[in-house]
Amino acid sequence: MKCSLCDKEAVREIPYMKMYLCREHFIEWFDQRFIRDSKRYRLFENSKRVAVAVSGGKDSTTMLHLLSQASKQLNIEIVGLTIDLGIDNGTGYSRKSVETAVKNFEIAHVKYKVIDLGSDYNFTIDKAKRGTNRPACSVCGLSKRYILNAAAEEMDADTLATGHNLDDMAQFIFSGYVYGNLESLSRNSMVNPPERGYCVKKVKPLFFTPEGEILHYAILRGYPFIYDPCPYSSEFGSVSQERIGDMMKSMEAKMPGTMMNMVKTFEKQIRPALHDIYSRDEDVGRCKLCGRPTTKDREICSFCSIKNKLAAKQ
Ligand code: AMP
Ligand code: FES
Ligand code: ZN
Ligand code: ZN
């Protein structure tokens, strides 16, 4: 198939645009769309310093390079953040993840910080897996949220960017419908202002970018990233999420553009309506141990509770 914009052979079909693109035109279109969407959805309006959370996977690594090359046009300074979560389980997962993130910060000439869950907070996800009955992914998710917010504030960033992609969003939305998690759906936006006691705005610049396109772009650009899945991704809770993801992928194969339509409709029509219902100004408390935000009914935040529980077991 020929490129829709020149005579060269196409390397990628963009079904929802009814377009075929050669290598150069795909890269150019991808770069331009990133800047256009960032401006259209006002991701960085009033932002000065953006902390970019990088795990070393294709999504966050691609986001880092896109933000680094567009920083002048978007009028922002970027700083990098990566967390060593202490996930090994015989695979060296976290070590590879941090090494890859650091390599990319250096390639992009971005100042960065590595946060080590083990030495900075005295527990690891491997330890939490052995020492609590919560699924590893749930402890991991809450630790990432806590540390990324705290570290972004410490780095004087006003904005935190994560690499969630269109497929992640479609899966999150669909699973929110299936299980009726309306409140968390109401907070799932491409851009979330600082709220509930937090000081940074949260943005997901790849919200409308399909995973397959990100992988293809990352390979064509040739920067290093890890393919390895997290060794805990086959746990019970994750498997049901994965099945929902597979279902979305098979719907997409039968009806190309389904995920894009679903996520666009959600962001434009459904989420604002949910937000109107659920956006009551919730009372925020402060954790007695670390001083960070917590819900009013908790004296100690869930991150400190887990940290203490594991410390008591040592
Ligand atoms: P996940 O929660 O694994 O789906 O990752 C979602 C996003 O969180 C990634 O795209 C990154 O932006 C960020 N993230 C995940 N793991 C890490 C990590 N170890 N260090 C820094 N950021 C991370
Ligand atoms: Fe967090 Fe798998 S448990 S990435
Ligand atoms: Zn072309
Ligand atoms: Zn706390």
XYZ file of C-alpha atoms and ligand atoms in Angstrom:
343
model
C 0.000 0.000 0.000
C 1.274 3.509 -0.841
C 1.504 6.396 1.648
C -1.547 8.700 1.438
C 0.796 11.735 1.429
C 3.666 10.665 -0.894
C 4.807 7.897 -3.248
C 6.647 5.826 -0.662
C 5.545 2.470 0.673
C 3.250 2.833 3.744
C 4.395 1.322 7.067
C 1.210 2.028 9.018
C -2.512 2.227 8.488
C -4.438 4.780 10.585
C -7.928 3.261 10.245
C -9.872 5.962 12.110
C -8.340 8.590 9.755
C -8.667 6.352 6.666
C -4.976 6.983 6.005
C -1.815 5.009 5.168
C 1.543 6.555 6.094
C 5.196 5.934 5.201
C 7.864 5.994 7.937
C 8.647 9.716 7.646
C 5.021 10.819 7.371
C 3.959 8.578 10.275
C 6.640 10.073 12.553
C 5.811 13.631 11.429
C 2.046 13.111 11.857
C 2.544 11.491 15.285
C 4.776 14.375 16.506
C 2.389 17.037 15.214
C -0.682 15.368 16.683
C 1.029 15.269 20.096
C 1.576 19.036 20.062
C -1.867 19.742 18.568
C -3.689 17.609 21.166
C -1.608 19.055 24.026
C -2.683 22.533 22.936
C -6.282 21.639 22.041
C -6.943 20.018 25.400
C -4.926 22.713 27.252
C -2.789 20.155 29.036
C -0.015 22.568 29.872
C -1.954 25.806 30.236
C -0.259 27.673 33.134
C 2.267 24.851 33.561
C 5.894 25.786 34.049
C 7.681 22.671 35.238
C 6.356 19.238 34.261
C 7.515 16.078 36.066
C 7.447 13.174 33.589
C 6.915 9.756 35.220
C 8.893 7.148 33.304
C 8.814 3.393 33.924
C 11.057 2.481 30.974
C 8.110 0.941 29.050
C 7.169 2.093 25.540
C 4.426 4.521 26.611
C 6.176 6.622 29.236
C 9.477 6.509 27.300
C 7.740 7.795 24.173
C 5.971 10.487 26.201
C 9.332 11.611 27.608
C 10.864 12.055 24.145
C 7.742 13.743 22.745
C 7.626 16.204 25.658
C 11.352 16.819 25.527
C 11.279 17.674 21.804
C 8.112 19.802 22.143
C 9.065 21.593 25.371
C 9.945 24.892 23.657
C 6.736 24.944 21.620
C 4.677 24.097 24.696
C 6.631 26.577 26.792
C 7.431 24.145 29.604
C 10.491 22.819 31.388
C 10.546 19.076 31.990
C 12.115 16.963 34.737
C 12.149 13.167 34.947
C 10.965 10.853 37.717
C 11.360 7.107 38.008
C 10.613 4.772 40.928
C 12.517 1.635 41.793
C 9.587 -0.376 43.129
C 11.699 -3.351 44.176
C 9.919 -5.811 41.880
C 12.203 -8.711 41.124
C 10.634 -12.112 41.742
C 13.520 -13.639 39.796
C 13.151 -11.340 36.771
C 15.164 -8.189 37.603
C 12.087 -6.212 36.476
C 12.596 -3.016 38.532
C 16.348 -2.927 37.938
C 15.810 -3.064 34.154
C 12.981 -0.542 34.373
C 15.064 2.048 36.256
C 18.172 1.504 34.088
C 16.111 2.044 30.953
C 14.358 5.139 32.293
C 17.723 6.659 33.299
C 19.229 5.896 29.854
C 16.341 7.763 28.255
C 16.610 10.767 30.611
C 20.251 10.990 29.595
C 19.524 10.640 25.863
C 16.890 13.400 26.160
C 19.182 15.557 28.384
C 16.504 15.793 31.051
C 17.322 16.298 34.751
C 15.875 13.432 36.764
C 15.342 11.832 40.133
C 15.249 8.120 41.015
C 13.120 7.233 44.038
C 13.948 3.911 45.643
C 11.024 2.416 47.542
C 13.424 0.107 49.444
C 15.922 2.684 50.679
C 13.656 5.757 50.795
C 10.593 4.109 52.361
C 11.959 0.862 53.744
C 9.770 -1.620 51.852
C 9.536 -3.069 48.356
C 6.663 -4.476 46.301
C 8.250 -7.940 46.616
C 8.145 -7.562 50.424
C 4.562 -6.275 50.320
C 3.589 -9.269 48.193
C 4.951 -11.631 50.868
C 3.906 -9.588 53.907
C 0.314 -8.455 53.187
C -2.745 -10.167 51.775
C -3.403 -7.316 49.348
C -2.618 -8.025 45.675
C 0.833 -6.713 44.701
C -0.734 -4.476 42.032
C -2.928 -2.688 44.535
C 0.029 -1.861 46.862
C 2.078 -0.948 43.796
C -0.640 1.368 42.419
C -1.113 3.244 45.672
C 2.684 3.515 46.219
C 3.164 4.941 42.703
C 0.402 7.504 43.204
C 1.785 8.569 46.589
C 5.445 8.773 45.522
C 4.866 10.439 42.143
C 2.755 13.197 43.734
C 5.202 13.740 46.598
C 8.298 13.656 44.370
C 6.788 15.999 41.770
C 6.054 18.516 44.549
C 9.582 18.119 45.919
C 10.972 18.865 42.467
C 8.873 22.051 42.364
C 6.859 20.737 39.455
C 3.318 22.087 39.008
C 2.291 19.262 36.640
C 2.740 15.477 36.637
C 2.578 13.607 33.307
C 1.956 9.848 33.050
C 2.012 7.617 29.972
C -1.495 6.082 30.048
C -2.584 5.366 26.453
C -5.910 5.040 24.587
C -6.099 1.259 25.168
C -5.526 1.730 28.931
C -8.270 4.338 28.974
C -10.750 2.218 26.973
C -10.096 -0.691 29.352
C -10.500 1.521 32.429
C -13.747 3.033 31.121
C -15.237 -0.307 30.089
C -14.339 -1.918 33.389
C -15.770 1.136 35.205
C -19.076 0.549 33.373
C -19.037 -3.191 34.116
C -18.344 -2.748 37.845
C -20.166 0.588 38.268
C -17.133 2.531 39.562
C -18.779 5.839 38.727
C -16.813 7.963 41.136
C -13.409 6.884 39.831
C -14.717 7.282 36.260
C -15.704 10.865 37.093
C -12.033 11.597 37.890
C -10.520 9.896 34.830
C -9.673 12.765 32.532
C -6.845 13.734 30.183
C -6.220 16.660 32.527
C -7.054 16.829 36.237
C -6.521 20.062 38.163
C -4.848 19.896 41.572
C -7.568 18.784 44.009
C -8.201 16.955 47.283
C -5.171 18.453 48.979
C -2.707 17.683 46.163
C -0.631 20.466 44.634
C 0.104 19.163 41.137
C -2.088 19.037 38.068
C -2.130 15.568 36.456
C -2.028 15.094 32.702
C -2.104 12.067 30.412
C -0.773 13.336 27.077
C -1.239 9.935 25.322
C -4.906 9.615 26.402
C -6.093 9.461 22.760
C -3.068 7.634 21.310
C -3.533 3.917 20.498
C -0.998 1.539 22.070
C -0.104 -0.075 18.715
C 0.849 3.316 17.265
C 3.031 4.104 20.293
C 4.860 0.777 19.996
C 5.419 1.276 16.261
C 6.630 4.862 16.752
C 8.983 3.812 19.609
C 10.526 1.102 17.406
C 10.924 3.483 14.442
C 12.549 6.137 16.667
C 14.951 3.517 18.067
C 15.303 4.659 21.687
C 15.639 1.926 24.344
C 12.551 0.653 26.185
C 11.606 -2.538 28.051
C 9.135 -5.054 26.685
C 9.029 -7.163 29.855
C 5.660 -7.379 31.590
C 5.590 -6.970 35.368
C 6.003 -10.454 36.943
C 2.825 -9.852 38.974
C 0.679 -9.051 35.939
C -0.820 -12.556 35.960
C -2.332 -12.111 39.442
C -6.089 -12.587 39.884
C -7.242 -8.938 39.686
C -4.955 -8.188 36.759
C -6.203 -11.186 34.801
C -9.791 -9.925 34.773
C -8.482 -6.502 33.647
C -6.463 -8.236 30.940
C -9.575 -10.130 29.748
C -11.448 -6.846 29.456
C -8.444 -5.506 27.501
C -8.543 -8.536 25.161
C -12.249 -8.029 24.608
C -11.654 -4.379 23.697
C -8.914 -5.445 21.268
C -11.176 -7.951 19.513
C -13.933 -5.306 19.231
C -11.339 -2.941 17.758
C -10.270 -5.591 15.216
C -13.899 -6.051 14.082
C -14.793 -2.356 14.175
C -11.624 -0.222 13.822
C -11.955 3.051 15.703
C -14.166 1.632 18.485
C -11.694 2.504 21.250
C -11.132 6.003 19.908
C -14.917 6.618 19.726
C -15.464 5.223 23.182
C -12.741 7.286 24.848
C -13.639 10.493 22.936
C -17.334 10.153 23.790
C -16.411 9.474 27.392
C -14.111 12.490 27.708
C -16.442 14.893 25.882
C -19.907 13.841 27.098
C -19.972 11.191 29.793
C -17.202 12.251 32.184
C -18.346 15.899 32.435
C -21.848 14.656 33.366
C -20.411 12.264 35.977
C -18.151 15.016 37.267
C -21.187 17.247 37.895
C -22.691 14.527 40.068
C -19.581 13.406 41.938
C -17.516 16.563 42.217
C -18.664 17.540 45.699
C -15.849 19.270 47.489
C -14.705 16.383 49.591
C -13.212 17.138 52.997
C -9.537 16.373 52.986
C -7.599 15.232 56.021
C -3.865 15.145 56.623
C -1.991 11.971 57.505
C -0.739 12.153 61.103
C 2.532 10.505 60.101
C 3.572 12.070 56.794
C 1.298 15.127 56.535
C 0.161 14.243 53.022
C -3.533 14.244 51.983
C -5.827 11.495 53.149
C -9.591 11.022 53.303
C -11.271 12.704 56.285
C -12.133 9.361 57.888
C -8.487 8.171 57.992
C -5.917 9.497 60.454
C -3.094 7.686 58.682
C -2.894 7.500 54.888
C -3.024 4.110 53.172
C 0.636 4.358 52.100
C 1.871 4.924 55.688
C -0.435 2.125 56.956
C 1.158 -0.395 54.590
C 4.649 0.893 55.344
C 4.030 0.474 59.102
C 2.447 -2.935 58.763
C 5.472 -4.215 56.859
C 7.942 -2.557 59.262
C 6.250 -4.324 62.174
C 6.814 -7.683 60.470
C 10.559 -7.224 59.987
P 0.932 1.615 35.038
O 0.393 2.007 36.360
O 2.015 0.573 35.131
O -0.091 1.317 33.996
O 1.697 2.906 34.509
C 1.022 4.069 34.187
C 2.002 5.208 34.142
O 2.556 5.418 35.450
C 3.223 4.979 33.252
O 2.935 5.311 31.906
C 4.228 5.925 33.864
O 4.010 7.250 33.443
C 3.901 5.822 35.347
N 4.765 4.792 35.984
C 4.527 3.465 36.105
N 5.533 2.841 36.753
C 6.435 3.803 37.052
C 7.709 3.812 37.713
N 8.251 2.689 38.198
N 8.363 4.991 37.827
C 7.824 6.140 37.357
N 6.625 6.189 36.722
C 5.947 5.045 36.570
Fe 3.036 -2.733 39.914
Fe 3.085 -4.899 38.514
S 2.651 -4.767 40.572
S 3.743 -2.893 37.936
Zn 4.778 9.506 2.924
Zn 1.046 9.147 55.391
